[in-house]
């Protein structure tokens, strides 16, 4: 996936996720790193979107922290991290959703929606926090007002 197709906010969240993975001595950036970055992002839309969709965001954030703590640590890697296979797959699902909506750029809101289509620990903790795909999709539609993402 081309990273220049991500919105600027989504690119910043990915950089924050990379920093989080480095700080935790993780070898791979996983979907949970990205979701934590999106929830913690100043001026981001994902926290408000998920709240509007009925998700207990504080519970979700707490459960994501537990998942991050369980990820394997690699010492001596010199801060080198890579995109994990699960994250690459989820980016592809997000890209597909953006294409279906005729978006020119891939937004972080669609990452949250795509996570509900994935079979991953992220989907599980999102469901535990009350996430429902249809509610997230409706919240995205309400947020956008039918507009497409044509601006980074």
Coordinates of C-alpha atoms in Angstrom, one line a residue:
X1 CA 0.0 0.0 0.0
X2 CA 1.2 3.5 -0.8
X3 CA 1.7 5.5 2.3
X4 CA 1.1 8.7 0.4
X5 CA -2.5 7.6 -0.1
X6 CA -3.1 8.0 3.7
X7 CA -4.5 11.2 5.0
X8 CA -2.0 13.4 6.8
X9 CA -3.6 12.6 10.2
X10 CA -3.4 8.9 9.4
X11 CA 0.2 9.3 8.4
X12 CA 0.9 11.0 11.7
X13 CA -0.8 8.3 13.6
X14 CA 1.3 5.7 11.8
X15 CA 4.4 7.5 12.8
X16 CA 3.2 7.6 16.4
X17 CA 2.4 3.9 16.2
X18 CA 6.0 3.3 15.0
X19 CA 7.3 5.3 17.9
X20 CA 5.2 3.4 20.3
X21 CA 6.5 0.1 18.9
X22 CA 10.1 1.3 19.1
X23 CA 9.6 2.4 22.7
X24 CA 8.2 -1.0 23.7
X25 CA 11.0 -2.9 21.9
X26 CA 8.6 -4.5 19.5
X27 CA 9.9 -5.7 16.2
X28 CA 6.7 -5.1 14.3
X29 CA 4.1 -2.4 14.1
X30 CA 0.8 -4.1 14.7
X31 CA -2.9 -3.0 14.4
X32 CA -3.1 -2.4 18.2
X33 CA -0.2 0.2 17.9
X34 CA -2.1 2.1 15.2
X35 CA -5.4 2.1 17.1
X36 CA -3.7 3.3 20.3
X37 CA -2.1 6.1 18.3
X38 CA -5.5 7.0 16.7
X39 CA -7.2 7.1 20.1
X40 CA -4.5 9.2 21.6
X41 CA -4.1 11.6 18.6
X42 CA -4.7 15.2 19.4
X43 CA -7.3 16.6 17.0
X44 CA -8.0 13.1 15.5
X45 CA -11.5 11.9 14.7
X46 CA -11.3 8.2 15.7
X47 CA -12.0 8.7 19.4
X48 CA -15.1 10.8 18.8
X49 CA -16.2 8.5 16.0
X50 CA -16.1 5.4 18.2
X51 CA -17.7 7.3 21.0
X52 CA -20.6 8.3 18.7
X53 CA -20.8 4.6 17.6
X54 CA -21.4 3.6 21.2
X55 CA -17.9 2.2 22.0
X56 CA -16.6 2.5 25.5
X57 CA -13.4 4.2 24.4
X58 CA -11.8 4.1 27.8
X59 CA -12.3 0.4 28.1
X60 CA -11.0 -0.1 24.6
X61 CA -7.9 2.0 25.3
X62 CA -7.2 0.0 28.5
X63 CA -7.6 -3.3 26.7
X64 CA -5.3 -2.2 23.9
X65 CA -2.7 -1.4 26.5
X66 CA -2.9 -4.9 27.8
X67 CA -2.5 -6.3 24.3
X68 CA 0.5 -4.1 23.7
X69 CA 2.1 -5.3 26.9
X70 CA 1.7 -8.9 25.7
X71 CA 3.5 -8.4 22.4
X72 CA 6.9 -10.0 22.2
X73 CA 9.9 -7.7 22.9
X74 CA 13.1 -7.9 20.9
X75 CA 16.2 -6.4 22.5
X76 CA 19.3 -5.4 20.5
X77 CA 17.3 -4.7 17.3
X78 CA 18.6 -1.1 17.3
X79 CA 15.1 0.4 17.0
X80 CA 14.4 -1.2 13.7
X81 CA 10.7 -2.0 13.3
X82 CA 8.6 -3.2 10.3
X83 CA 5.0 -3.3 9.4
X84 CA 3.6 -6.6 10.8
X85 CA 1.6 -9.0 8.5
X86 CA -1.6 -8.3 10.4
X87 CA -1.2 -4.6 9.9
X88 CA -0.4 -5.0 6.2
X89 CA -3.5 -7.0 5.8
X90 CA -5.6 -4.5 7.7
X91 CA -4.2 -1.7 5.6
X92 CA -5.3 -3.6 2.5
X93 CA -8.8 -4.0 3.9
X94 CA -8.8 -0.2 4.7
X95 CA -7.7 0.6 1.1
X96 CA -10.4 -1.6 -0.3
X97 CA -13.1 0.3 1.8
X98 CA -11.7 3.6 0.6
X99 CA -11.9 2.5 -3.0
X100 CA -15.5 1.4 -2.5
X101 CA -16.4 4.8 -1.2
X102 CA -14.5 6.5 -4.1
X103 CA -12.1 8.2 -1.7
X104 CA -8.9 9.5 -3.1
X105 CA -7.2 9.2 0.3
X106 CA -7.4 6.5 3.0
X107 CA -8.7 7.9 6.3
X108 CA -8.2 6.7 9.8
X109 CA -12.0 6.3 10.2
X110 CA -11.9 3.6 7.6
X111 CA -9.1 1.9 9.5
X112 CA -11.5 1.6 12.5
X113 CA -14.2 0.2 10.2
X114 CA -11.9 -2.2 8.5
X115 CA -10.7 -3.5 11.9
X116 CA -14.3 -4.9 12.3
X117 CA -13.8 -7.0 9.2
X118 CA -10.5 -8.5 10.3
X119 CA -10.0 -11.6 12.5
X120 CA -7.5 -10.2 14.9
X121 CA -7.1 -9.3 18.6
X122 CA -8.0 -5.7 17.7
X123 CA -11.4 -6.8 16.5
X124 CA -11.9 -8.8 19.6
X125 CA -11.2 -6.0 22.0
X126 CA -13.2 -3.5 20.0
X127 CA -16.2 -5.9 20.2
X128 CA -15.6 -6.3 24.0
X129 CA -15.8 -2.5 24.2
X130 CA -19.1 -2.4 22.4
X131 CA -18.0 -1.8 18.8
X132 CA -20.5 -2.9 16.1
X133 CA -19.6 -2.6 12.4
X134 CA -22.9 -1.0 11.4
X135 CA -22.8 1.6 14.1
X136 CA -19.2 2.6 13.1
X137 CA -20.3 2.8 9.5
X138 CA -23.2 5.0 10.4
X139 CA -21.0 7.3 12.5
X140 CA -18.6 7.6 9.5
X141 CA -21.5 8.5 7.2
X142 CA -22.8 11.1 9.7
X143 CA -19.3 12.5 10.2
X144 CA -18.7 12.9 6.4
X145 CA -22.2 13.9 5.4
X146 CA -21.9 11.9 2.3
X147 CA -18.6 13.5 1.2
X148 CA -15.6 11.6 -0.1
X149 CA -12.1 12.0 1.2
X150 CA -10.4 13.9 -1.7
X151 CA -7.9 15.9 0.4
X152 CA -5.0 14.6 2.4

